[in-house]
Protein backbone atom coordinates (compact mmCIF):
# COMPACT_ATOMS: atom_id res chain seq x y z
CA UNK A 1 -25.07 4.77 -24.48
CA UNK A 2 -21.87 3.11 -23.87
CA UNK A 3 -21.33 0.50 -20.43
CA UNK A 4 -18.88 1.17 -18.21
CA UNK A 5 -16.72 -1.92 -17.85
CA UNK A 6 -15.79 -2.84 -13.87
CA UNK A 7 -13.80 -5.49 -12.11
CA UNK A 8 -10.37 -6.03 -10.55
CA UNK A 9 -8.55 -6.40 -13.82
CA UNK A 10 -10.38 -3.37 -15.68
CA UNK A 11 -8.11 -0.52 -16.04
CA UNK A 12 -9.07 2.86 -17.81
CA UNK A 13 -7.01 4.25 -20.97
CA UNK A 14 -9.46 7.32 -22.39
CA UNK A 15 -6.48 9.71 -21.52
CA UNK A 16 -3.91 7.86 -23.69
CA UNK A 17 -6.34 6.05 -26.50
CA UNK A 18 -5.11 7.42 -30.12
CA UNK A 19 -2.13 9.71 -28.66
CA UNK A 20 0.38 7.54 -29.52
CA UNK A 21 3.75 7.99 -27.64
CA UNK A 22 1.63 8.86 -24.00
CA UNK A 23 1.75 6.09 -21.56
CA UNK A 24 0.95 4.92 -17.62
CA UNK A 25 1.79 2.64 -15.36
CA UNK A 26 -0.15 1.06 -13.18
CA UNK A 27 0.44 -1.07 -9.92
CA UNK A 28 -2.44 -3.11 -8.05
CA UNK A 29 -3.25 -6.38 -6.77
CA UNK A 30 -6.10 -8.75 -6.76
CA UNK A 31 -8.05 -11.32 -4.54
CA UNK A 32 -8.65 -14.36 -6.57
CA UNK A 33 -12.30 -15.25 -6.42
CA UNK A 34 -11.79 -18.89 -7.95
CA UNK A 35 -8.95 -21.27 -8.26
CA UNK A 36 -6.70 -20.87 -11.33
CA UNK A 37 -4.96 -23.56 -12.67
CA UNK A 38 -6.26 -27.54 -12.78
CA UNK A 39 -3.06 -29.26 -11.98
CA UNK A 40 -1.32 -30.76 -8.89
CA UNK A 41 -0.89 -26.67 -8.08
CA UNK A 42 -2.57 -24.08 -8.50
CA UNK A 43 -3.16 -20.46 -7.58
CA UNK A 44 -5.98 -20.84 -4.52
CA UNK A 45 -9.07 -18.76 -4.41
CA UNK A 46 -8.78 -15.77 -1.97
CA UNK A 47 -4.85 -15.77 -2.47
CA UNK A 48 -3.50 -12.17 -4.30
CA UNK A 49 -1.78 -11.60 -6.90
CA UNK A 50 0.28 -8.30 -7.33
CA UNK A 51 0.47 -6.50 -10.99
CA UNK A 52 2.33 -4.10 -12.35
CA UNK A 53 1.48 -2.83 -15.75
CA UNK A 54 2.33 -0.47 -18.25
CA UNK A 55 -0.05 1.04 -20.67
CA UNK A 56 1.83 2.47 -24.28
CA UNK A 57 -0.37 4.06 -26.82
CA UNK A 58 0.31 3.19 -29.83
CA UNK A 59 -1.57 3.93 -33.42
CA UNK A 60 -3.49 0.75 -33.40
CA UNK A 61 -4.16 0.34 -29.73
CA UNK A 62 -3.05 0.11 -26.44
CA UNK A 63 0.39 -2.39 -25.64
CA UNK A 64 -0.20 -3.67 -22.37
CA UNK A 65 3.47 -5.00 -20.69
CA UNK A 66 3.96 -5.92 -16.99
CA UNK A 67 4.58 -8.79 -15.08
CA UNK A 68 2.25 -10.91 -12.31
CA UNK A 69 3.67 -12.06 -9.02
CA UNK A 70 1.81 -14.20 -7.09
CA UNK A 71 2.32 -17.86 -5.01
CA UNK A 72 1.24 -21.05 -6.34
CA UNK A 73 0.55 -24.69 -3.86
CA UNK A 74 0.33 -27.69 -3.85
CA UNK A 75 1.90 -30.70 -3.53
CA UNK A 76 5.35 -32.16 -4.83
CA UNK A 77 4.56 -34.80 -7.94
CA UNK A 78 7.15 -36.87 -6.15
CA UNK A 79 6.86 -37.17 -2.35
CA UNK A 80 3.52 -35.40 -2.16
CA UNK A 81 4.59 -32.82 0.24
CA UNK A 82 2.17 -29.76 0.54
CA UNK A 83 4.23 -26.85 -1.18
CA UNK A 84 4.19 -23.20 -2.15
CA UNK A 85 6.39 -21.55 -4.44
CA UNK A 86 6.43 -17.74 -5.91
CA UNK A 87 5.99 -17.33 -8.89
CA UNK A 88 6.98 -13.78 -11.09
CA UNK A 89 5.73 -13.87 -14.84
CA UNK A 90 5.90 -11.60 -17.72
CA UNK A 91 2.90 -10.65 -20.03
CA UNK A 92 2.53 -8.08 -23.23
CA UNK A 93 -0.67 -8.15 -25.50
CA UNK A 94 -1.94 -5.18 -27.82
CA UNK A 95 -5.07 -3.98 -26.95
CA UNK A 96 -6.68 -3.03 -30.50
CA UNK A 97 -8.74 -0.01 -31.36
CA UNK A 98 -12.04 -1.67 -32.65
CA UNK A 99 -12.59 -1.80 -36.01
CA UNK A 100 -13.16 -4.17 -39.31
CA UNK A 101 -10.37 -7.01 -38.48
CA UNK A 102 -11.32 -9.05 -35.24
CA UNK A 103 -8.63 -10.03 -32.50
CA UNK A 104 -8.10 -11.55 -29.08
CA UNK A 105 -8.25 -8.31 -27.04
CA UNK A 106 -9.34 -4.53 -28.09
CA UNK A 107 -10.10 -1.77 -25.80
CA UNK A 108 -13.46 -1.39 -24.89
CA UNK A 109 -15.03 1.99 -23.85
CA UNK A 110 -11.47 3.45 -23.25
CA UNK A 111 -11.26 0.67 -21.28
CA UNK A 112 -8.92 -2.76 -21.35
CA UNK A 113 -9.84 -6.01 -19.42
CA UNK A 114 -6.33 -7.57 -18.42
CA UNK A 115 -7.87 -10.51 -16.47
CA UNK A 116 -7.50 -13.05 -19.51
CA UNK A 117 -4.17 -11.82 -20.14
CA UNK A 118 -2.89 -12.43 -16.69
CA UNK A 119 -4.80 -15.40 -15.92
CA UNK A 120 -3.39 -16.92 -19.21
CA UNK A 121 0.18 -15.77 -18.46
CA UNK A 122 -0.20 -17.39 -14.97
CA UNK A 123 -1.85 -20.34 -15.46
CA UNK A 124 0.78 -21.19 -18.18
CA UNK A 125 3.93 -20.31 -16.00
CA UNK A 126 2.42 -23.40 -13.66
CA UNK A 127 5.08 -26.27 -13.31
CA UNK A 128 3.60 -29.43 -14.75
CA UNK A 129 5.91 -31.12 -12.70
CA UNK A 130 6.59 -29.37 -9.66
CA UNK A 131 8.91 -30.64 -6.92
CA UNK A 132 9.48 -29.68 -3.40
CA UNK A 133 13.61 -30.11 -4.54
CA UNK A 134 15.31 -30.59 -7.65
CA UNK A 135 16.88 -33.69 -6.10
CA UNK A 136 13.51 -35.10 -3.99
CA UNK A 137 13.91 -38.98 -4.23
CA UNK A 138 10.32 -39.05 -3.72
CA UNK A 139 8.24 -41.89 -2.04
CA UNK A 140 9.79 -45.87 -1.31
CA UNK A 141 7.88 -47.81 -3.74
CA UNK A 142 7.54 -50.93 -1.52
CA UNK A 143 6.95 -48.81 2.07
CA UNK A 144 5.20 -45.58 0.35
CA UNK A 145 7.43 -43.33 3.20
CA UNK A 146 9.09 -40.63 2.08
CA UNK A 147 12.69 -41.43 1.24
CA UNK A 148 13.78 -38.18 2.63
CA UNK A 149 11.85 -39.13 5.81
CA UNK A 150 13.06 -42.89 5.78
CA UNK A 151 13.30 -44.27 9.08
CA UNK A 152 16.94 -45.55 8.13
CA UNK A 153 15.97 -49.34 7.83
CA UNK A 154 17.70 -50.54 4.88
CA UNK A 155 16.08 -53.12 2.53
CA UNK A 156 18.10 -55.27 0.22
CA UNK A 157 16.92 -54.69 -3.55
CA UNK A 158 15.61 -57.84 -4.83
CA UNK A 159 18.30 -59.55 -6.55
CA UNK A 160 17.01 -60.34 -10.54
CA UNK A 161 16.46 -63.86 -11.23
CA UNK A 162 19.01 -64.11 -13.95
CA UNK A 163 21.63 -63.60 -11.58
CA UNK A 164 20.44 -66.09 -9.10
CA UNK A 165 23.55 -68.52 -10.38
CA UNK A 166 26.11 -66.07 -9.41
CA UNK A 167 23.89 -65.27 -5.92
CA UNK A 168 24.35 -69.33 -4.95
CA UNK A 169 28.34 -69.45 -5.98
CA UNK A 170 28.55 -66.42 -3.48
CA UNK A 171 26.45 -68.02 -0.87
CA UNK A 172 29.12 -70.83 -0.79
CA UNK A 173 31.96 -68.97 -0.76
CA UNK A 174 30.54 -67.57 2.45
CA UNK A 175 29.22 -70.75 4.16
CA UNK A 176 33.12 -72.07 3.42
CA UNK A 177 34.62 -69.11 4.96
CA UNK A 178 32.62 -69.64 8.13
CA UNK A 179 33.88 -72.74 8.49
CA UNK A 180 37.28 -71.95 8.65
CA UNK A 181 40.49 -73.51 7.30
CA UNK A 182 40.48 -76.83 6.71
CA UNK A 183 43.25 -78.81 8.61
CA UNK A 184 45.65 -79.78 5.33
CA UNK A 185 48.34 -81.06 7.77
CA UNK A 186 49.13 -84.84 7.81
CA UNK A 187 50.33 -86.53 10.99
């Protein structure tokens, strides 16, 4: 007796396995029941993600293409601002009949499980770097504040000790200048 497969991810094929040239499409989304994705972001448990398949029968299984949309957070590996960002991904995997030669994914009681597939294609599509701006200056490394936040107070870079020579020649051009002109005229 064969088991039925069943989950958010299982779709059914027995009208198209071995008629090659037949094929469906298929639109659905899913309620994540864990977190996917280990990084700074990730896609959260209980978010959805929307897919939108299409099933081709082909003579040694079933070609599964489609794409995954769903919204990823987190924070910015910069500033470390909370963010969220959509993300749309693409995905295509055979599904092979079962049979002598082993692979990744067959169908299963006229059956295919696409949860690896998308979770794989998802996961991967993940930033490793993600920002909350191409151009985010991140975080002040002597205050920690946001630089896009600063409160304006400007702070003189420390001046590197090999230039400390030029720094004092300056300084005395300055105190001179404060003093004024000197009186050059003879009475």
């Amino acid at each position: 007796m064969k088991t039925r497969l069943n989950g958010p991810f299982v779709v059914p094929v027995r009208d198209i396995v071995r008629h090659p040239g037949e094929m469906r499409e298929h639109q659905f989304s899913v309620t994540l029941k864990e977190q996917w994705g280990e990084g700074i972001v990730s896609y959260e448990a209980g978010s959805e993600i929307d897919i939108d398949v299409r099933l081709e029968s082909v003579h040694e299984g079933i070609l599964a293409s489609g794409t995954v949309d769903a919204e990823y957070k987190g924070v910015c590996g910069r500033c470390l601002k909370d963010i969220a960002e959509p993300v749309e991904v693409e995905f295509q995997e055979l599904f092979a009949y079962p049979g002598d030669e082993e692979t990744d994914f067959e169908v299963q009681d006229d059956h295919v499980d696409l949860e690896t597939l998308v979770r794989e294609a998802a996961v991967l599509s993940l930033p490793f770097q993600p920002v909350c701006q191409p151009d985010c200056p991140g975080l002040d490394p002597n205050t920690g504040e946001r630089l896009t936040e600063s409160t304006g107070a400007e702070t003189d870079a420390p001046i590197d000790p090999r230039w400390s020579a030029l720094q004092q020649i300056t300084d005395q051009g300055n105190a001179a200048e404060s003093r004024g002109p000197e009186n050059t005229e003879e009475s």
